[in-house]
Coordinates of C-alpha atoms in Angstrom, one line a residue:
X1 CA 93.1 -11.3 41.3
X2 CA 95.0 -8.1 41.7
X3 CA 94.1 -4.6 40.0
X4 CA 96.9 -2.6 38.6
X5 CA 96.7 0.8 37.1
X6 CA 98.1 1.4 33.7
X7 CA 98.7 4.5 32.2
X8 CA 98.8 5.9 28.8
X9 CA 99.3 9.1 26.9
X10 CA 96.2 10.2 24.5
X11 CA 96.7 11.8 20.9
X12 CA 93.0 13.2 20.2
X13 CA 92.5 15.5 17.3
X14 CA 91.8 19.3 17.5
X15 CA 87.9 18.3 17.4
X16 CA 88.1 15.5 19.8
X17 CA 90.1 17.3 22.3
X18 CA 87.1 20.1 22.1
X19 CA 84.9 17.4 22.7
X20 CA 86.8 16.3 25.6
X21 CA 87.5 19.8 27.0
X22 CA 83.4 20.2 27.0
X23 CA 82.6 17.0 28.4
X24 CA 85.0 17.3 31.1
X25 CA 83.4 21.3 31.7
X26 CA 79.5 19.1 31.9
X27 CA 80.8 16.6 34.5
X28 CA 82.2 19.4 36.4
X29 CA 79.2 21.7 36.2
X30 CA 77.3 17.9 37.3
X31 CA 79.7 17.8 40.1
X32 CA 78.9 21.4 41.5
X33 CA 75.1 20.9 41.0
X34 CA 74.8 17.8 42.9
X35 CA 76.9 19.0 45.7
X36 CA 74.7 22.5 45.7
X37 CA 71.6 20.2 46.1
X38 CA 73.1 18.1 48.9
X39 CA 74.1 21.6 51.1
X40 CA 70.5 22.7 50.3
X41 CA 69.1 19.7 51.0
X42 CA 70.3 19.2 53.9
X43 CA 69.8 23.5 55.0
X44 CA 66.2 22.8 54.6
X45 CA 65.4 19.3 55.5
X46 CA 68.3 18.5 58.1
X47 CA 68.7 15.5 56.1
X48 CA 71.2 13.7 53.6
X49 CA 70.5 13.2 49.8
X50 CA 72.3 9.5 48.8
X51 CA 73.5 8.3 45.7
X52 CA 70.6 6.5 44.7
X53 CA 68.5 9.8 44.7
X54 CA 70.7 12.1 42.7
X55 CA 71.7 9.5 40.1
X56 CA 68.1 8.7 39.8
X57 CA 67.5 12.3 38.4
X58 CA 70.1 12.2 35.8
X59 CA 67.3 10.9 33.6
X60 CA 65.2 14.9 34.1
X61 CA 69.0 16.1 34.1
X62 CA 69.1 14.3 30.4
X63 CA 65.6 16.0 29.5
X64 CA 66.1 19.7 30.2
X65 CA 69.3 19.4 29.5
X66 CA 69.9 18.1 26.1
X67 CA 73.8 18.7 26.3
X68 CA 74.0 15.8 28.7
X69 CA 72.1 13.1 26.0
X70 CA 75.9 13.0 24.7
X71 CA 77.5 11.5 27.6
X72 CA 76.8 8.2 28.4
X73 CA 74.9 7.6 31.3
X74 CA 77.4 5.1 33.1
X75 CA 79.9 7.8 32.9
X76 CA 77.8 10.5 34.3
X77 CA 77.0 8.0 37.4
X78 CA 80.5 7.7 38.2
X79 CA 80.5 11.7 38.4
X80 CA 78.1 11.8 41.4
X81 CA 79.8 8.5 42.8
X82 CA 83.0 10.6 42.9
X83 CA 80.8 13.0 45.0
X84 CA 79.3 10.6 47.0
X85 CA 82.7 8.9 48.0
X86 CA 84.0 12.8 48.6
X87 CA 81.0 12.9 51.6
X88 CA 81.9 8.9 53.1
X89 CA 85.1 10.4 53.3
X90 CA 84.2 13.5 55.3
X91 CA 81.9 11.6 57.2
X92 CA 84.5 9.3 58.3
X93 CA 87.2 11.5 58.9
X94 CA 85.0 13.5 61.6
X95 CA 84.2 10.2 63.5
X96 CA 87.9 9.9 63.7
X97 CA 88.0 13.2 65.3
X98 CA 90.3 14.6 61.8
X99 CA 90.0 17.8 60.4
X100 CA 86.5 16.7 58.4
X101 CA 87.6 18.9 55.4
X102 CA 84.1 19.1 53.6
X103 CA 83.4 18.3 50.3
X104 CA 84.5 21.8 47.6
X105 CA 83.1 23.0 44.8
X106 CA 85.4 22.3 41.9
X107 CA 86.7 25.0 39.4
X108 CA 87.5 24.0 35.9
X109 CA 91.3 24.1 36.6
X110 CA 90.8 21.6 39.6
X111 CA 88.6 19.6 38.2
X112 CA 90.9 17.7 35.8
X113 CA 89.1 14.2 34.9
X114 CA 86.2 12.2 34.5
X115 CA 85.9 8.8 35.3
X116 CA 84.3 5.6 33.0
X117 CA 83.0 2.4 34.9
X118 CA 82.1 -1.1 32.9
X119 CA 78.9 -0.4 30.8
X120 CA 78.0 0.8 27.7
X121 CA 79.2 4.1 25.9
X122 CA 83.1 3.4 26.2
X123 CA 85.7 1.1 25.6
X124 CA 89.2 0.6 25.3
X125 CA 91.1 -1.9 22.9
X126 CA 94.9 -2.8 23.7
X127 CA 97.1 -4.1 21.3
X128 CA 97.8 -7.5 21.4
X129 CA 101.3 -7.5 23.0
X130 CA 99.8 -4.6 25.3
X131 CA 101.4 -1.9 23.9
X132 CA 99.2 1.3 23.3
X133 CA 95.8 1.0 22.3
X134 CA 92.6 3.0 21.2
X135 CA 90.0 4.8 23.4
X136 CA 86.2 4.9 22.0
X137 CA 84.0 7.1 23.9
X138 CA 80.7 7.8 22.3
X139 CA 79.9 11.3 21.1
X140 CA 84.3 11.5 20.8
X141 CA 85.4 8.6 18.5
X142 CA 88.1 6.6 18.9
X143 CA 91.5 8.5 20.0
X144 CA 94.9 6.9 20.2
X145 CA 96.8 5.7 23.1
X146 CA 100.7 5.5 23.3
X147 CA 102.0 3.2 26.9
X148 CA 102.8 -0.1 27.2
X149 CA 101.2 -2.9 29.8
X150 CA 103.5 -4.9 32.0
X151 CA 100.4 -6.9 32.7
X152 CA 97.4 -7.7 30.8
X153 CA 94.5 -7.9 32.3
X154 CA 90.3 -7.6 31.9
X155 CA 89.5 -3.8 32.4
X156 CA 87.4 -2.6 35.1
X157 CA 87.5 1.2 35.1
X158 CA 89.1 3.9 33.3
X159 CA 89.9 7.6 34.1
X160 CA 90.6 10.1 31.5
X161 CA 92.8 13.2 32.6
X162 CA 93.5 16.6 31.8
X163 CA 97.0 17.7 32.5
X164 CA 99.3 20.5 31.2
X165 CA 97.6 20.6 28.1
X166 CA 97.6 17.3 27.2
X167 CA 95.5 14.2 28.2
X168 CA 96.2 11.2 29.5
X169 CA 94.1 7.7 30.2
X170 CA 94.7 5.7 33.4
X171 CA 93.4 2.1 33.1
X172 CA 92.6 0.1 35.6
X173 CA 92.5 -3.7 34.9
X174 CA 91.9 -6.5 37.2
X175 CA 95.1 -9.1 36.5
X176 CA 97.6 -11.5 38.0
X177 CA 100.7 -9.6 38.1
X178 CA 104.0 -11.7 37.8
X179 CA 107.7 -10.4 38.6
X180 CA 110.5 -12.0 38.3
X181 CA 112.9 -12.2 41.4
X182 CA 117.2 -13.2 40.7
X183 CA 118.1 -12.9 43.9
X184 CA 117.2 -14.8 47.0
X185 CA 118.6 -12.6 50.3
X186 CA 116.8 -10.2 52.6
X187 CA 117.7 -7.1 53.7
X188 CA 116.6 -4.3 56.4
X189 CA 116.1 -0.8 54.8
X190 CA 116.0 2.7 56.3
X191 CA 114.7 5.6 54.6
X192 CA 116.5 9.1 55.1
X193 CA 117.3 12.4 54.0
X194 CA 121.0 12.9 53.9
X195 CA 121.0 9.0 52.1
X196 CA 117.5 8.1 50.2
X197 CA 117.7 4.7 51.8
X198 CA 120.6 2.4 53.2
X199 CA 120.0 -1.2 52.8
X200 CA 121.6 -3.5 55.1
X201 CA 122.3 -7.2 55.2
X202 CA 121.9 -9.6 58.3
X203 CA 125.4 -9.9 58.9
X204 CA 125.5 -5.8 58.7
X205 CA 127.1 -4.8 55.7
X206 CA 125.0 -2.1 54.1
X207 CA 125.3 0.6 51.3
X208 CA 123.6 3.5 51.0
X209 CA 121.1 4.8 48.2
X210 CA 122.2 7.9 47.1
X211 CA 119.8 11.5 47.6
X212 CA 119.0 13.2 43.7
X213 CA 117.7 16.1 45.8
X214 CA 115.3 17.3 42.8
X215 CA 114.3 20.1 44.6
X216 CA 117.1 21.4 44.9
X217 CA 118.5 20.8 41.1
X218 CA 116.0 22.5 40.6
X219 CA 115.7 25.5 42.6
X220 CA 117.7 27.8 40.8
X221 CA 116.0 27.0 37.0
X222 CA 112.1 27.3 38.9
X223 CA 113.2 30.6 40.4
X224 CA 112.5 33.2 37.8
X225 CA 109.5 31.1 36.8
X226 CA 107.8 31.6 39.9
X227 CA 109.4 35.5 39.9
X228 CA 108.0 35.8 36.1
X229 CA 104.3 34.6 37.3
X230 CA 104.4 36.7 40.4
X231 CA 104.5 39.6 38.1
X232 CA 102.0 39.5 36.1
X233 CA 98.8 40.5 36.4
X234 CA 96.2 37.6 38.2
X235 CA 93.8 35.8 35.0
X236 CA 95.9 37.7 32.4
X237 CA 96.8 35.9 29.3
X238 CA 100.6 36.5 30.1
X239 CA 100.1 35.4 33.6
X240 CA 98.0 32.1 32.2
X241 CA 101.1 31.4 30.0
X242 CA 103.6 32.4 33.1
X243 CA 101.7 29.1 34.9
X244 CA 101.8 27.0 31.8
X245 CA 105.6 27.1 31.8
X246 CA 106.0 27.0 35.4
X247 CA 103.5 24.1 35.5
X248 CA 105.5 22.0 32.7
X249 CA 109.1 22.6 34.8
X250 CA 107.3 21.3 38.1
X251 CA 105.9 18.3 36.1
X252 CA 109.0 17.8 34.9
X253 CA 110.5 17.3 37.6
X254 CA 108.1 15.4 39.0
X255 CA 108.0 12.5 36.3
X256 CA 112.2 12.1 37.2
X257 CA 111.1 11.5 40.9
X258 CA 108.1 9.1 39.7
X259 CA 110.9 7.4 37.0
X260 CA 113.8 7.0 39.8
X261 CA 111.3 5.7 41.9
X262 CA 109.9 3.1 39.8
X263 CA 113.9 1.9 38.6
X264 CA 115.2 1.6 42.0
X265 CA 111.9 -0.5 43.5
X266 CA 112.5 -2.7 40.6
X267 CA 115.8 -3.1 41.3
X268 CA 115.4 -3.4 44.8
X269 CA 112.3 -6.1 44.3
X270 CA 114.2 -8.5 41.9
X271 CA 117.5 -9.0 44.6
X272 CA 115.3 -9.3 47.6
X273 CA 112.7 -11.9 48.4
X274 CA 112.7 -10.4 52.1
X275 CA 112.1 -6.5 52.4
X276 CA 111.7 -5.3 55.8
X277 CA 111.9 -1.4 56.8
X278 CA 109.8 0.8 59.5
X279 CA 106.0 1.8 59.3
X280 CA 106.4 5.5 58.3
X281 CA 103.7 8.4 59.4
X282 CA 104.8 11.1 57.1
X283 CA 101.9 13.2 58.1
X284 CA 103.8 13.5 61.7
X285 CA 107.4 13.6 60.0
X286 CA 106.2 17.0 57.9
X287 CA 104.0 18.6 60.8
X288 CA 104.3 22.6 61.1
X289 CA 106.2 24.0 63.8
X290 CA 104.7 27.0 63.5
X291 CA 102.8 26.6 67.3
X292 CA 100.1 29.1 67.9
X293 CA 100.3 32.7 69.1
X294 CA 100.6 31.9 72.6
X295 CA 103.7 29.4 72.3
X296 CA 105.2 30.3 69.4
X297 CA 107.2 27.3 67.6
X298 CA 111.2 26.7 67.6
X299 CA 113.1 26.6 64.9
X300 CA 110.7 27.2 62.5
X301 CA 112.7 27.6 59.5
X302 CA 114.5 24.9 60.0
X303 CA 111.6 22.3 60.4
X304 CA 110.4 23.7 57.3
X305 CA 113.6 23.3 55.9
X306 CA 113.7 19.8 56.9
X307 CA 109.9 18.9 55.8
X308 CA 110.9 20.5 52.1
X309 CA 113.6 17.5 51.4
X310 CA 111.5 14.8 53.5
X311 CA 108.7 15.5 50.7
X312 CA 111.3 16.2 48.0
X313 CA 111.9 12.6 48.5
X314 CA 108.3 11.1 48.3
X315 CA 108.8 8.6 51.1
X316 CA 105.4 7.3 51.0
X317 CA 105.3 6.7 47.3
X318 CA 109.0 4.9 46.9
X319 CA 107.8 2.3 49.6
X320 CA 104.2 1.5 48.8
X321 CA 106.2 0.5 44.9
X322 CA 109.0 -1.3 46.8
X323 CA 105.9 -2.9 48.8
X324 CA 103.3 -3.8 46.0
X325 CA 106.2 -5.0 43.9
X326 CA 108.0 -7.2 46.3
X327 CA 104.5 -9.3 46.6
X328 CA 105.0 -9.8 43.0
X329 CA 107.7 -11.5 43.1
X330 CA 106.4 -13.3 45.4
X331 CA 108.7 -12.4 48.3
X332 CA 107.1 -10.2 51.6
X333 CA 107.4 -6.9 52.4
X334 CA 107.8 -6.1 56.5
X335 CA 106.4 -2.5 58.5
X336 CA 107.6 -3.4 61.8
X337 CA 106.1 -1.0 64.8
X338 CA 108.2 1.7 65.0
X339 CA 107.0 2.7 68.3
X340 CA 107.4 -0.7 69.2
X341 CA 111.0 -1.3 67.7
X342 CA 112.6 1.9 68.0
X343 CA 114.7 1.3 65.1
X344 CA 116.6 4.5 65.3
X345 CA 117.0 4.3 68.7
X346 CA 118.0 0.6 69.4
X347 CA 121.4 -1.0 69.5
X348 CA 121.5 -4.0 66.9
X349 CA 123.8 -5.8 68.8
X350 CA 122.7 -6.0 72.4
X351 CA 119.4 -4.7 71.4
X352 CA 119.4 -1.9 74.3
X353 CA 117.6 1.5 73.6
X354 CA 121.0 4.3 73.0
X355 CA 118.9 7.7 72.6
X356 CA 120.2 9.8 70.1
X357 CA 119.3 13.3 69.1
X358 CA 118.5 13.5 64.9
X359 CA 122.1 15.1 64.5
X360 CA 124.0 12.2 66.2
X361 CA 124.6 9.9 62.6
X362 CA 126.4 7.6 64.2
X363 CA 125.2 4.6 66.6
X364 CA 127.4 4.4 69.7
X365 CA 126.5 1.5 72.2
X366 CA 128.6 0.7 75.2
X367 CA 128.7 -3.0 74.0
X368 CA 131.3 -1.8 71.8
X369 CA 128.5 -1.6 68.6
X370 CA 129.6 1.2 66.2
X371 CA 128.5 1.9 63.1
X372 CA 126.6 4.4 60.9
X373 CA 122.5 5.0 62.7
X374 CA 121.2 4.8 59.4
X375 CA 122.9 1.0 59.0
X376 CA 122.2 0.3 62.3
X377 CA 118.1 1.1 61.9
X378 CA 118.3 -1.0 58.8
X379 CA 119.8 -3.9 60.9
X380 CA 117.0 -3.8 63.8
X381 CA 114.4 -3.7 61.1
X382 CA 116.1 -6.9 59.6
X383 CA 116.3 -8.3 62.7
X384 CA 113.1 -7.6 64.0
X385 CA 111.6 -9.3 60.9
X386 CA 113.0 -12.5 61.1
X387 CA 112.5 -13.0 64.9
X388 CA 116.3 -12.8 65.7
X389 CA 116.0 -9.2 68.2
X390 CA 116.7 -10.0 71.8
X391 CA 113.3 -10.5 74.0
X392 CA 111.0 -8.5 71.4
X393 CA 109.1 -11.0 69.4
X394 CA 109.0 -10.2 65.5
X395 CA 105.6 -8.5 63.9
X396 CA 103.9 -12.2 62.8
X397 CA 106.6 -12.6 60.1
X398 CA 107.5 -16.3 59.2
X399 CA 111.1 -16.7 58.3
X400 CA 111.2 -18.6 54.9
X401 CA 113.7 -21.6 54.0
X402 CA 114.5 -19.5 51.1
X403 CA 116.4 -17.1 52.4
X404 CA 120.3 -16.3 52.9
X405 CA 122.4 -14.2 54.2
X406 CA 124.2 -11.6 51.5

């Protein structure tokens, strides 16, 4: 069994949407207190407060606090669960040796949902064909959801959200998801910049994906937002309605990205049963070259150039959709090693390593292999997966009968 996240838009009334607003305000103020008690704790003591502990005092919490009684007490455990997974996180990430980044205290404006585990208090009834639904929270009522379910399922958890002024309800159910796949061929893909992607057949024909560039569509229509907030006065009214506008552009582009995303990963899913394509850092990719006093960076304006389109395109998110919904279908999704592979480095065709610099856009081998780097990465990766590159072995991939060649 599989969990998928579904998402719906919420239609509360004028009172329900106060009730919200306040209950989301509690769990926030809930937030802030148990991580004031964990610093202090911890000040005093030189010891850790767990989960167990805190929730445990939700019940005094309840007593002097008689706003709480409201909120179901599952719901205000998954609050201080929220906060305990924010610590294992921090924890972890300094045994790694990562910049630890320790748990903040949360304003209003970025603390934008609550979260609702299985238990008592809550509940959420989809429409038979799975298409929208109703919400009941105790102490709310019952609101109305509008979305549709690709795949039904039994749900787990649930995650109510504030955002631009309206709210939203993310779902998550525990299912068997099922996608249907016409075509049966595999393909190598690169990702890119100049090209989204370029997808490229074992015999090497390829086409490329085209670049919507939504940042800079957009550019010139966000400018005098930005100008128009810039001006006015910090926590002004006029300044708080400057971000709302601002905020609703930048959302909107943001839900054509998420929208061209999910329609080309579809697309893509349903014509191939074999997807393979290189493991990505983007954390690397979008690093500063900024440098430090002492050695100042190079090109600085240009890296940061560069980093603005690699994130315009959300890399990361395009391929974990390609990834989860190739599985569906039933076909396999392939990282090769990068380091390992050089993809962008290696000749296709005699499989030698041809070093190029990030301008050259075109692979030139002295076996006589030509053709564009971006068709050519897409080729190795294809390669690589199905064990047919030279003397490197492939990444534990097991070439299926199914296949064909395009």
């Amino acid at each position: 069994m599989d969990k998928r996240k579904i998402n719906y838009k919420l239609y509360p009334s004028q009172s329900q949407s106060e009730r919200l607003l306040e209950s989301l305000r509690l769990h926030q103020q809930l937030y802030n207190a148990a991580l004031q008690e964990r610093i202090d704790c911890y000040r005093k003591t030189g010891k850790s407060i767990s989960y167990n502990d805190q929730q445990a005092s939700l019940t005094q919490i309840r007593a002097d606090h008689p706003e709480y009684k409201a909120i179901p007490v599952y719901i205000t455990r998954m609050t201080l669960r929220r906060l305990d997974k924010a610590f294992k996180a921090f924890f972890e990430r300094v045994k790694k040796g990562q910049a630890p980044g320790f748990p903040r205290f949360r304003s209003l404006s970025r603390f934008s949902s609550f979260e609702m585990c299985g238990g008592s208090g809550w509940a959420f009834i989809p429409e038979a064909n799975g298409k929208h639904g109703r919400l009941s929270i105790n102490g709310i009522g019952r609101i109305k959801a509008r979305g549709k379910a690709r795949t039904l399922g039994k749900v787990k958890t649930s995650q109510v959200i504030h955002k631009h002024g309206q709210w939203f309800l993310s779902v998550t159910v525990e299912c068997e998801p099922v996608r249907a796949c016409k075509g049966q061929k595999a393909c190598g893909f690169d990702w890119g910049v100049e090209y989204l992607g370029t997808v490229t057949y074992e015999n090497g024909e390829h086409y490329a994906i085209e670049n919507p560039r939504y940042y800079r569509d957009s550019k010139e229509s966000l400018l005098p937002m930005q100008q128009a907030v810039s001006r006015k006065k910090r926590g002004s009214n006029r300044w708080k309605r400057a971000c709302k506008v601002l905020t609703q552009a930048r959302a909107k582009v943001a839900r054509q990205r998420h929208h061209d995303h999910h329609q080309l990963s579809h697309d893509l899913a349903k014509e191939y049963t074999l997807f393979a394509t290189e493991k990505l850092t983007i954390r690397n990719m979008t690093r500063t070259a900024k440098g430090t006093l002492e050695k100042p960076g190079k090109m600085v304006k240009q890296k940061s150039g560069l980093n603005r389109e690699i994130l315009d395109t959300a890399p990361a998110k395009l391929l974990a959709m390609i990834h989860y919904k190739v599985e569906e279908t039933g076909g396999e999704f392939v990282e090769i090693p990068t380091r390992k592979a050089k993809p962008s480095q290696r000749c296709p065709a005699c499989w030698e390593v041809v070093k190029k610099t990030l301008s050259e856009r075109t692979h030139q081998c002295d076996c006589g292999c030509t053709m564009p780097r971006d068709a050519a990465s897409g080729l190795v990766a294809i390669k690589w997966a199905l064990g047919l590159g030279g003397n490197s072995p492939n990444a534990g991939h097991s070439a299926k009968p199914l296949l064909s060649v395009a």
